[in-house]
Amino acid sequence: MKNSFITRYIKAGDQSIPGISTKPGLSDIMGSVMVRCGINRSKYRVDPGLYAVGSPGPGSDLFVTANYKLTFDTLRKNLSGMDGWILVLDTKGVNVWCAAGKGTFGTKELVDKIKMFSLDKVVDHRRLIVPQLGATGIAAHIVKEQSGFNVRYGPVRASDIRRFIENKYRADREMRKVKFGITDRIKLIPNDFLYGKFFLLGAIVLLLALTGLHRGGLSYKDLPVQAGPVIGKILLGYCGGLVLTPLLLPWLPGRHFSLKGLMSGIIGFLVYMLFIAANDNLVERISWFFIISAISSFLAMNFTGSSTYTSLSGVKKEMKVFIPVQIAFALVGLVLQVTGKFI
Amino acid sequence: MKDLVYLHEVVTLDLNSETCNGCGMCVIVCPHEVFELSGKKAHIIRKDYCMECGACAINCPVQAISVNSGVGCANAVINSAIRKTDPSAGCSDSKCCC
């Protein structure tokens, strides 16, 4: 199953280069669905090295990419019908942009691979097409100095590669811009939703533990009945932060993600009031306002890490302001939860 | 749809106009059109759209640009505060949280 995209071998000098298919198969599609849901993400890789697409020769283009299989598949699928060479760097299975930020999709790795695969003998030109988002980790002038190869930053999206080449290796403004549209945001939801499972579990365990408090003492005989509603209320906060905030991002008020998350939490609270609040007394209802909002705001703040336009300085500033708010809301909520049991 | 923008006046991006040689690499690599080339020099025109990715700084052949780039995850910042380690520790392998 592994390496099923290799269909033949091509001679280049004294190297035998694997030739790959440009048509994703069923296992590729299933694999990408799984990693989008956070399953098997750390192992979804291809071996670093040189690969061939179509029937490349010494004049064919050289594309550089990361060894995260989702990235690799996206690239090869967009090279369908073309002849080219693909140099896959060892980014430990991480995508181009993240790896570039971390340094693994970096100058040293690129230069090392150029030398390891004697690219100066594989092609007679000196043009390397590097995805623009790799620029965070690659110093083009140093690559040129150390390997003789000229880095040409290609478009952000692989789907623009064909037009980039037809345009004489020039990207227009749209090809160079990173967007964060609704489709981009929706794609992130399943993975982020599952990634927070330990946080979710912790919150559920904590709040279920509190249901045992009664005026007469500690008793969990009502737990089977109370568990469902408690989990439902926590999920309202969880979904506020990880589903509603990404979906409604541009339309939720404020620039801080924590504030947008607070708004999503208030929406979650309104849903609670309409459908689940029936058996709760006033103090309990107020406590859920604080708990649902705290959860939603905190998780929305974490969504900054998945976004494409937040800066580290901004995130730090946001955390300084809003983490105390989130902690305060959570504490008030928990104190009121306990109080509400004794009224 | 208007470009999404984050907080105002927080980014650490700085461009030294005197050192700048007008090569235009910053304009090419920036994912948010922060720079513009005019009068043989680069200029910062949309500073609040900068996400501190660092692509401009690393590709400036004369080191005219500086920016504090780093892992932008709230998760990483929290972890590093709790464990008193550098925020990008553990990021270069598969323990990536993003």
Short mmCIF file of C-alpha atoms in Angstrom, two decimals:
data_model
loop_
_atom_site.label_atom_id
_atom_site.label_comp_id
_atom_site.label_asym_id
_atom_site.label_seq_id
_atom_site.Cartn_x
_atom_site.Cartn_y
_atom_site.Cartn_z
CA MET A 1 0.00 0.00 0.00
CA LYS A 2 2.85 2.36 0.87
CA ASN A 3 4.43 3.97 -2.15
CA SER A 4 1.64 2.73 -4.37
CA PHE A 5 1.98 6.03 -6.23
CA ILE A 6 5.31 4.84 -7.68
CA THR A 7 4.61 3.33 -11.08
CA ARG A 8 8.01 2.97 -12.76
CA TYR A 9 11.67 3.95 -12.56
CA ILE A 10 13.49 6.49 -14.73
CA LYS A 11 17.19 6.74 -15.35
CA ALA A 12 18.86 10.08 -14.67
CA GLY A 13 22.60 9.83 -14.92
CA ASP A 14 23.55 6.89 -12.72
CA GLN A 15 20.46 7.32 -10.54
CA SER A 16 17.22 5.41 -10.77
CA ILE A 17 14.42 7.84 -9.96
CA PRO A 18 10.93 6.65 -8.99
CA GLY A 19 8.27 7.87 -11.40
CA ILE A 20 4.96 8.69 -9.80
CA SER A 21 1.33 8.80 -10.77
CA THR A 22 -0.50 12.12 -10.84
CA LYS A 23 -3.92 10.63 -10.24
CA PRO A 24 -4.91 10.12 -6.58
CA GLY A 25 -6.32 6.68 -5.91
CA LEU A 26 -8.94 5.62 -3.39
CA SER A 27 -6.38 5.04 -0.65
CA ASP A 28 -4.98 8.56 -1.21
CA ILE A 29 -8.43 10.10 -0.92
CA MET A 30 -9.27 8.08 2.19
CA GLY A 31 -5.91 8.96 3.68
CA SER A 32 -6.51 12.69 3.21
CA VAL A 33 -9.98 12.46 4.78
CA MET A 34 -8.48 10.68 7.78
CA VAL A 35 -5.73 13.21 8.40
CA ARG A 36 -8.24 16.05 8.03
CA CYS A 37 -9.98 14.36 10.96
CA GLY A 38 -6.77 14.14 12.90
CA ILE A 39 -6.27 10.41 12.42
CA ASN A 40 -2.78 9.07 11.66
CA ARG A 41 -1.51 12.57 11.04
CA SER A 42 2.00 12.13 12.36
CA LYS A 43 2.69 9.09 10.20
CA TYR A 44 1.20 10.34 6.94
CA ARG A 45 4.46 10.78 5.06
CA VAL A 46 6.37 9.90 1.95
CA ASP A 47 10.08 9.15 1.82
CA PRO A 48 12.16 12.27 1.12
CA GLY A 49 14.05 12.23 -2.16
CA LEU A 50 13.76 12.82 -5.88
CA TYR A 51 10.73 11.72 -7.87
CA ALA A 52 9.72 12.02 -11.53
CA VAL A 53 6.39 13.10 -12.98
CA GLY A 54 5.56 12.26 -16.60
CA SER A 55 8.72 11.77 -18.71
CA PRO A 56 11.13 14.43 -17.48
CA GLY A 57 14.50 15.21 -19.00
CA PRO A 58 17.34 17.61 -18.26
CA GLY A 59 15.21 20.59 -19.29
CA SER A 60 12.20 19.76 -17.14
CA ASP A 61 11.12 21.85 -14.16
CA LEU A 62 12.19 21.03 -10.62
CA PHE A 63 9.58 21.39 -7.86
CA VAL A 64 10.43 21.34 -4.16
CA THR A 65 7.97 20.13 -1.55
CA ALA A 66 7.56 18.66 1.95
CA ASN A 67 7.19 14.99 2.86
CA TYR A 68 3.73 15.34 4.40
CA LYS A 69 1.73 13.07 2.13
CA LEU A 70 -1.21 15.44 1.88
CA THR A 71 1.15 18.10 0.51
CA PHE A 72 2.87 15.66 -1.82
CA ASP A 73 -0.46 14.42 -3.18
CA THR A 74 -1.72 17.99 -3.71
CA LEU A 75 1.40 18.83 -5.70
CA ARG A 76 1.49 15.75 -7.91
CA LYS A 77 -2.19 15.96 -8.70
CA ASN A 78 -1.62 19.50 -10.02
CA LEU A 79 1.26 18.39 -12.23
CA SER A 80 -0.93 16.02 -14.19
CA GLY A 81 0.00 16.09 -17.88
CA MET A 82 3.36 17.74 -17.20
CA ASP A 83 6.92 16.46 -17.12
CA GLY A 84 8.92 17.40 -14.07
CA TRP A 85 11.08 16.46 -11.14
CA ILE A 86 9.87 16.66 -7.53
CA LEU A 87 12.40 17.09 -4.74
CA VAL A 88 10.81 16.06 -1.44
CA LEU A 89 12.52 17.49 1.64
CA ASP A 90 12.49 15.74 5.01
CA THR A 91 10.10 17.85 7.04
CA LYS A 92 9.20 14.99 9.40
CA GLY A 93 5.77 14.66 7.83
CA VAL A 94 4.84 18.31 8.37
CA ASN A 95 3.36 20.59 5.66
CA VAL A 96 5.42 23.26 3.90
CA TRP A 97 4.30 26.36 5.78
CA CYS A 98 4.54 24.95 9.30
CA ALA A 99 7.82 23.21 8.51
CA ALA A 100 9.23 26.42 7.04
CA GLY A 101 8.31 28.29 10.21
CA LYS A 102 10.02 25.62 12.28
CA GLY A 103 13.10 25.52 10.07
CA THR A 104 12.82 21.95 8.78
CA PHE A 105 11.71 23.15 5.34
CA GLY A 106 14.89 25.15 5.41
CA THR A 107 17.94 26.36 3.55
CA LYS A 108 20.23 23.66 4.95
CA GLU A 109 17.84 20.79 4.19
CA LEU A 110 17.28 22.06 0.64
CA VAL A 111 20.98 22.51 -0.10
CA ASP A 112 21.76 19.09 1.39
CA LYS A 113 19.14 17.39 -0.77
CA ILE A 114 20.31 19.23 -3.89
CA LYS A 115 23.78 17.82 -3.32
CA MET A 116 22.59 14.38 -2.21
CA PHE A 117 20.69 13.87 -5.45
CA SER A 118 23.24 15.61 -7.66
CA LEU A 119 20.56 17.84 -9.12
CA ASP A 120 23.21 19.72 -11.08
CA LYS A 121 23.57 16.55 -13.15
CA VAL A 122 19.87 15.72 -13.35
CA VAL A 123 18.88 19.04 -14.94
CA ASP A 124 20.81 21.42 -17.22
CA HIS A 125 19.08 24.55 -15.93
CA ARG A 126 19.37 26.02 -12.43
CA ARG A 127 15.75 26.80 -11.67
CA LEU A 128 14.06 25.50 -8.49
CA ILE A 129 10.37 26.11 -8.04
CA VAL A 130 9.75 26.44 -4.31
CA PRO A 131 6.23 27.03 -2.96
CA GLN A 132 5.92 30.62 -1.77
CA LEU A 133 5.01 29.57 1.76
CA GLY A 134 8.37 27.82 1.98
CA ALA A 135 9.95 31.29 1.91
CA THR A 136 9.57 31.47 5.67
CA GLY A 137 12.34 28.90 6.00
CA ILE A 138 14.41 29.35 2.85
CA ALA A 139 16.93 32.13 2.19
CA ALA A 140 16.99 32.18 -1.60
CA HIS A 141 20.26 34.08 -1.89
CA ILE A 142 22.03 31.56 0.37
CA VAL A 143 20.67 28.60 -1.60
CA LYS A 144 22.13 30.23 -4.72
CA GLU A 145 25.47 30.78 -3.03
CA GLN A 146 25.74 27.24 -1.73
CA SER A 147 24.26 25.22 -4.58
CA GLY A 148 24.20 27.39 -7.68
CA PHE A 149 20.45 26.94 -7.97
CA ASN A 150 18.06 29.89 -8.29
CA VAL A 151 14.97 29.68 -6.12
CA ARG A 152 11.86 30.83 -7.96
CA TYR A 153 9.03 31.21 -5.51
CA GLY A 154 5.96 29.65 -7.05
CA PRO A 155 2.32 30.33 -6.18
CA VAL A 156 0.81 29.73 -2.75
CA ARG A 157 -1.67 27.21 -4.14
CA ALA A 158 -0.51 24.27 -6.26
CA SER A 159 -3.56 24.73 -8.47
CA ASP A 160 -1.92 27.91 -9.82
CA ILE A 161 1.31 26.17 -10.88
CA ARG A 162 0.30 25.65 -14.49
CA ARG A 163 -0.56 29.34 -14.94
CA PHE A 164 2.62 30.34 -13.09
CA ILE A 165 4.73 28.42 -15.58
CA GLU A 166 2.78 29.66 -18.57
CA ASN A 167 3.34 33.17 -17.22
CA LYS A 168 7.11 32.62 -17.49
CA TYR A 169 7.55 31.71 -13.82
CA ARG A 170 5.90 34.86 -12.56
CA ALA A 171 3.14 34.85 -9.98
CA ASP A 172 0.50 37.55 -9.99
CA ARG A 173 -0.87 39.25 -6.87
CA GLU A 174 -3.69 36.77 -6.37
CA MET A 175 -1.32 33.80 -6.57
CA ARG A 176 0.83 35.34 -3.83
CA LYS A 177 -1.93 36.07 -1.34
CA VAL A 178 -2.97 33.74 1.41
CA LYS A 179 -6.66 33.78 2.11
CA PHE A 180 -8.74 32.38 4.95
CA GLY A 181 -12.11 31.88 3.33
CA ILE A 182 -14.98 29.78 4.59
CA THR A 183 -13.81 26.62 2.82
CA ASP A 184 -10.34 26.98 4.31
CA ARG A 185 -11.83 27.40 7.77
CA ILE A 186 -14.29 24.52 7.44
CA LYS A 187 -11.45 22.15 6.48
CA LEU A 188 -9.80 22.85 9.83
CA ILE A 189 -12.83 22.07 11.99
CA PRO A 190 -12.77 18.24 12.17
CA ASN A 191 -9.10 18.08 13.14
CA ASP A 192 -9.29 20.88 15.71
CA PHE A 193 -12.50 19.40 17.13
CA LEU A 194 -10.85 16.03 17.72
CA TYR A 195 -7.57 17.53 18.87
CA GLY A 196 -9.26 19.09 21.90
CA LYS A 197 -10.65 15.78 23.14
CA PHE A 198 -8.57 15.68 26.32
CA PHE A 199 -9.66 19.17 27.26
CA LEU A 200 -13.26 18.17 26.59
CA LEU A 201 -12.91 15.02 28.66
CA GLY A 202 -11.36 16.94 31.53
CA ALA A 203 -14.17 19.48 31.58
CA ILE A 204 -16.79 16.72 31.46
CA VAL A 205 -15.17 14.75 34.28
CA LEU A 206 -14.88 17.85 36.44
CA LEU A 207 -18.48 18.92 35.96
CA LEU A 208 -19.86 15.42 36.32
CA ALA A 209 -17.94 15.11 39.60
CA LEU A 210 -19.67 18.26 40.84
CA THR A 211 -23.12 16.76 40.15
CA GLY A 212 -22.56 14.55 43.18
CA LEU A 213 -22.86 17.49 45.54
CA HIS A 214 -26.19 17.67 47.35
CA ARG A 215 -27.45 19.29 50.50
CA GLY A 216 -27.44 15.91 52.19
CA GLY A 217 -23.88 15.02 51.13
CA LEU A 218 -22.15 13.33 48.22
CA SER A 219 -24.29 11.09 46.06
CA TYR A 220 -24.07 10.00 42.44
CA LYS A 221 -27.32 8.08 42.16
CA ASP A 222 -28.73 10.71 39.80
CA LEU A 223 -25.65 10.61 37.59
CA PRO A 224 -27.18 8.60 34.71
CA VAL A 225 -29.94 11.19 34.39
CA GLN A 226 -27.73 14.24 34.85
CA ALA A 227 -24.82 13.13 32.68
CA GLY A 228 -26.51 13.81 29.32
CA PRO A 229 -27.49 17.43 30.00
CA VAL A 230 -24.11 18.24 31.58
CA ILE A 231 -22.23 16.85 28.58
CA GLY A 232 -24.62 18.72 26.27
CA LYS A 233 -23.94 22.03 27.99
CA ILE A 234 -20.18 21.56 27.85
CA LEU A 235 -20.46 20.65 24.20
CA LEU A 236 -22.25 23.93 23.56
CA GLY A 237 -19.15 25.74 24.80
CA TYR A 238 -16.85 23.35 22.93
CA CYS A 239 -18.72 23.80 19.66
CA GLY A 240 -18.89 27.54 20.25
CA GLY A 241 -15.12 27.74 20.29
CA LEU A 242 -14.21 25.13 17.69
CA VAL A 243 -17.11 25.09 15.24
CA LEU A 244 -19.09 28.31 15.41
CA THR A 245 -16.09 30.63 15.76
CA PRO A 246 -14.25 29.24 12.71
CA LEU A 247 -17.47 29.25 10.68
CA LEU A 248 -18.53 32.78 11.56
CA LEU A 249 -15.05 34.26 12.02
CA PRO A 250 -15.32 37.39 9.83
CA TRP A 251 -18.79 38.20 11.16
CA LEU A 252 -18.26 37.74 14.89
CA PRO A 253 -17.44 41.05 16.58
CA GLY A 254 -13.96 42.10 17.64
CA ARG A 255 -10.51 41.28 16.31
CA HIS A 256 -9.45 39.16 19.25
CA PHE A 257 -10.37 35.51 18.73
CA SER A 258 -11.15 35.25 22.47
CA LEU A 259 -13.80 37.92 22.09
CA LYS A 260 -15.30 36.21 19.04
CA GLY A 261 -15.29 33.02 21.12
CA LEU A 262 -17.07 34.80 23.94
CA MET A 263 -19.80 35.79 21.48
CA SER A 264 -20.06 32.20 20.24
CA GLY A 265 -20.29 31.15 23.87
CA ILE A 266 -23.19 33.54 24.40
CA ILE A 267 -24.92 31.99 21.38
CA GLY A 268 -24.32 28.59 22.96
CA PHE A 269 -25.79 29.90 26.22
CA LEU A 270 -28.91 31.06 24.38
CA VAL A 271 -29.30 27.59 22.89
CA TYR A 272 -28.94 26.18 26.41
CA MET A 273 -31.61 28.56 27.70
CA LEU A 274 -34.00 27.57 24.94
CA PHE A 275 -33.57 23.81 25.12
CA ILE A 276 -31.71 22.48 28.16
CA ALA A 277 -32.22 24.95 31.00
CA ALA A 278 -35.62 23.69 32.16
CA ASN A 279 -34.51 21.85 35.27
CA ASP A 280 -31.81 24.28 36.37
CA ASN A 281 -32.41 26.96 38.99
CA LEU A 282 -31.40 30.58 38.44
CA VAL A 283 -27.97 30.24 40.05
CA GLU A 284 -27.20 27.19 37.94
CA ARG A 285 -28.27 28.97 34.79
CA ILE A 286 -25.96 31.90 35.52
CA SER A 287 -23.14 29.45 36.25
CA TRP A 288 -23.58 27.85 32.83
CA PHE A 289 -23.36 31.27 31.22
CA PHE A 290 -19.89 31.68 32.68
CA ILE A 291 -18.75 28.11 32.05
CA ILE A 292 -19.95 27.90 28.44
CA SER A 293 -18.46 31.34 27.65
CA ALA A 294 -15.12 30.50 29.28
CA ILE A 295 -14.77 27.25 27.35
CA SER A 296 -15.78 28.85 24.06
CA SER A 297 -13.48 31.86 24.50
CA PHE A 298 -10.47 29.73 25.45
CA LEU A 299 -10.87 27.33 22.53
CA ALA A 300 -11.47 30.18 20.09
CA MET A 301 -8.24 31.77 21.30
CA ASN A 302 -6.43 28.55 20.44
CA PHE A 303 -7.85 28.71 16.93
CA THR A 304 -5.34 31.50 16.27
CA GLY A 305 -2.75 28.76 15.83
CA SER A 306 -4.72 27.31 12.93
CA SER A 307 -5.38 30.65 11.27
CA THR A 308 -3.36 32.26 8.48
CA TYR A 309 -3.25 35.87 9.56
CA THR A 310 -2.58 36.16 13.29
CA SER A 311 0.84 37.30 14.50
CA LEU A 312 2.70 35.91 17.48
CA SER A 313 2.91 39.36 19.04
CA GLY A 314 -0.83 39.76 18.68
CA VAL A 315 -1.54 36.32 20.15
CA LYS A 316 0.66 37.07 23.15
CA LYS A 317 -1.13 40.37 23.71
CA GLU A 318 -4.51 38.70 23.37
CA MET A 319 -3.51 36.00 25.86
CA LYS A 320 -2.37 38.58 28.44
CA VAL A 321 -5.78 40.22 28.32
CA PHE A 322 -8.11 37.29 27.90
CA ILE A 323 -6.64 34.36 29.82
CA PRO A 324 -7.35 36.14 33.12
CA VAL A 325 -10.89 36.77 31.87
CA GLN A 326 -11.31 33.12 30.92
CA ILE A 327 -9.96 31.95 34.27
CA ALA A 328 -12.21 34.40 36.13
CA PHE A 329 -15.27 33.27 34.16
CA ALA A 330 -14.42 29.62 34.79
CA LEU A 331 -13.95 30.17 38.52
CA VAL A 332 -17.13 32.20 38.89
CA GLY A 333 -18.94 29.55 36.89
CA LEU A 334 -17.65 26.70 39.05
CA VAL A 335 -18.38 28.52 42.32
CA LEU A 336 -21.93 29.21 41.15
CA GLN A 337 -22.29 25.58 40.01
CA VAL A 338 -21.49 24.40 43.52
CA THR A 339 -23.65 27.11 45.12
CA GLY A 340 -26.55 26.19 42.89
CA LYS A 341 -26.54 22.64 44.24
CA PHE A 342 -27.15 23.81 47.79
CA ILE A 343 -29.97 26.24 47.23
CA MET B 1 -14.51 39.81 0.72
CA LYS B 2 -12.31 42.23 2.62
CA ASP B 3 -8.97 40.87 3.82
CA LEU B 4 -9.11 39.62 7.39
CA VAL B 5 -6.93 41.58 9.77
CA TYR B 6 -5.88 40.85 13.34
CA LEU B 7 -4.88 43.31 16.07
CA HIS B 8 -3.63 46.84 15.38
CA GLU B 9 -0.11 48.09 16.01
CA VAL B 10 1.37 45.01 17.66
CA VAL B 11 3.72 43.50 15.10
CA THR B 12 7.47 43.74 15.48
CA LEU B 13 8.15 44.24 11.76
CA ASP B 14 10.82 46.80 10.90
CA LEU B 15 12.40 47.84 7.60
CA ASN B 16 15.59 49.86 7.36
CA SER B 17 15.12 52.02 4.28
CA GLU B 18 18.75 53.02 4.06
CA THR B 19 19.99 49.45 3.91
CA CYS B 20 17.25 48.39 1.48
CA ASN B 21 18.57 47.75 -2.04
CA GLY B 22 15.19 47.57 -3.77
CA CYS B 23 15.52 43.92 -4.85
CA GLY B 24 11.82 43.29 -4.22
CA MET B 25 12.17 39.85 -2.58
CA CYS B 26 10.01 40.98 0.36
CA VAL B 27 7.19 41.86 -2.05
CA ILE B 28 7.46 38.42 -3.69
CA VAL B 29 7.46 36.32 -0.54
CA CYS B 30 4.96 38.17 1.63
CA PRO B 31 1.60 36.32 1.87
CA HIS B 32 -0.35 39.42 2.87
CA GLU B 33 0.89 42.24 0.60
CA VAL B 34 2.52 44.10 3.45
CA PHE B 35 5.24 45.57 1.22
CA GLU B 36 5.33 47.61 -1.95
CA LEU B 37 8.24 48.59 -4.16
CA SER B 38 8.36 52.23 -5.23
CA GLY B 39 11.15 54.66 -5.94
CA LYS B 40 13.70 51.80 -5.98
CA LYS B 41 12.99 50.98 -2.33
CA ALA B 42 10.62 48.71 -0.50
CA HIS B 43 8.01 50.22 1.81
CA ILE B 44 5.73 48.76 4.46
CA ILE B 45 2.21 49.68 3.38
CA ARG B 46 -0.04 47.32 5.37
CA LYS B 47 1.77 46.73 8.63
CA ASP B 48 -1.29 45.44 10.54
CA TYR B 49 -1.68 42.63 7.99
CA CYS B 50 1.73 41.23 8.89
CA MET B 51 1.60 37.84 10.59
CA GLU B 52 5.31 37.78 11.52
CA CYS B 53 6.02 34.68 9.44
CA GLY B 54 9.56 35.97 8.79
CA ALA B 55 9.73 35.17 5.07
CA CYS B 56 10.71 38.76 4.24
CA ALA B 57 13.50 38.94 6.81
CA ILE B 58 15.08 35.63 5.85
CA ASN B 59 14.99 36.46 2.14
CA CYS B 60 16.34 40.00 2.39
CA PRO B 61 19.86 39.72 0.99
CA VAL B 62 21.03 42.82 2.85
CA GLN B 63 19.26 42.12 6.16
CA ALA B 64 17.24 45.32 6.01
CA ILE B 65 14.22 43.67 7.61
CA SER B 66 13.77 42.45 11.15
CA VAL B 67 10.78 40.73 12.73
CA ASN B 68 10.18 38.50 15.74
CA SER B 69 8.90 35.42 13.99
CA GLY B 70 8.15 32.26 15.89
CA VAL B 71 5.53 29.64 16.51
CA GLY B 72 2.24 31.52 16.58
CA CYS B 73 0.18 29.04 18.55
CA ALA B 74 -1.44 30.02 21.81
CA ASN B 75 -0.95 26.36 22.75
CA ALA B 76 2.80 26.61 22.31
CA VAL B 77 2.99 29.83 24.32
CA ILE B 78 1.00 28.29 27.18
CA ASN B 79 3.09 25.12 27.14
CA SER B 80 6.32 27.06 27.20
CA ALA B 81 5.12 29.22 30.08
CA ILE B 82 4.17 26.16 32.11
CA ARG B 83 7.29 24.16 31.32
CA LYS B 84 9.63 27.14 31.16
CA THR B 85 11.01 26.01 27.79
CA ASP B 86 11.36 27.65 24.41
CA PRO B 87 7.98 27.81 22.60
CA SER B 88 9.13 25.95 19.50
CA ALA B 89 10.49 22.94 21.39
CA GLY B 90 8.86 19.82 20.03
CA CYS B 91 7.61 21.57 16.96
CA SER B 92 10.05 20.27 14.41
CA ASP B 93 8.86 16.72 14.72
CA SER B 94 5.46 15.16 14.51
CA LYS B 95 4.26 16.44 17.87
CA CYS B 96 3.07 19.52 16.01
CA CYS B 97 -0.21 20.63 17.47
CA CYS B 98 -1.43 22.54 14.42
#
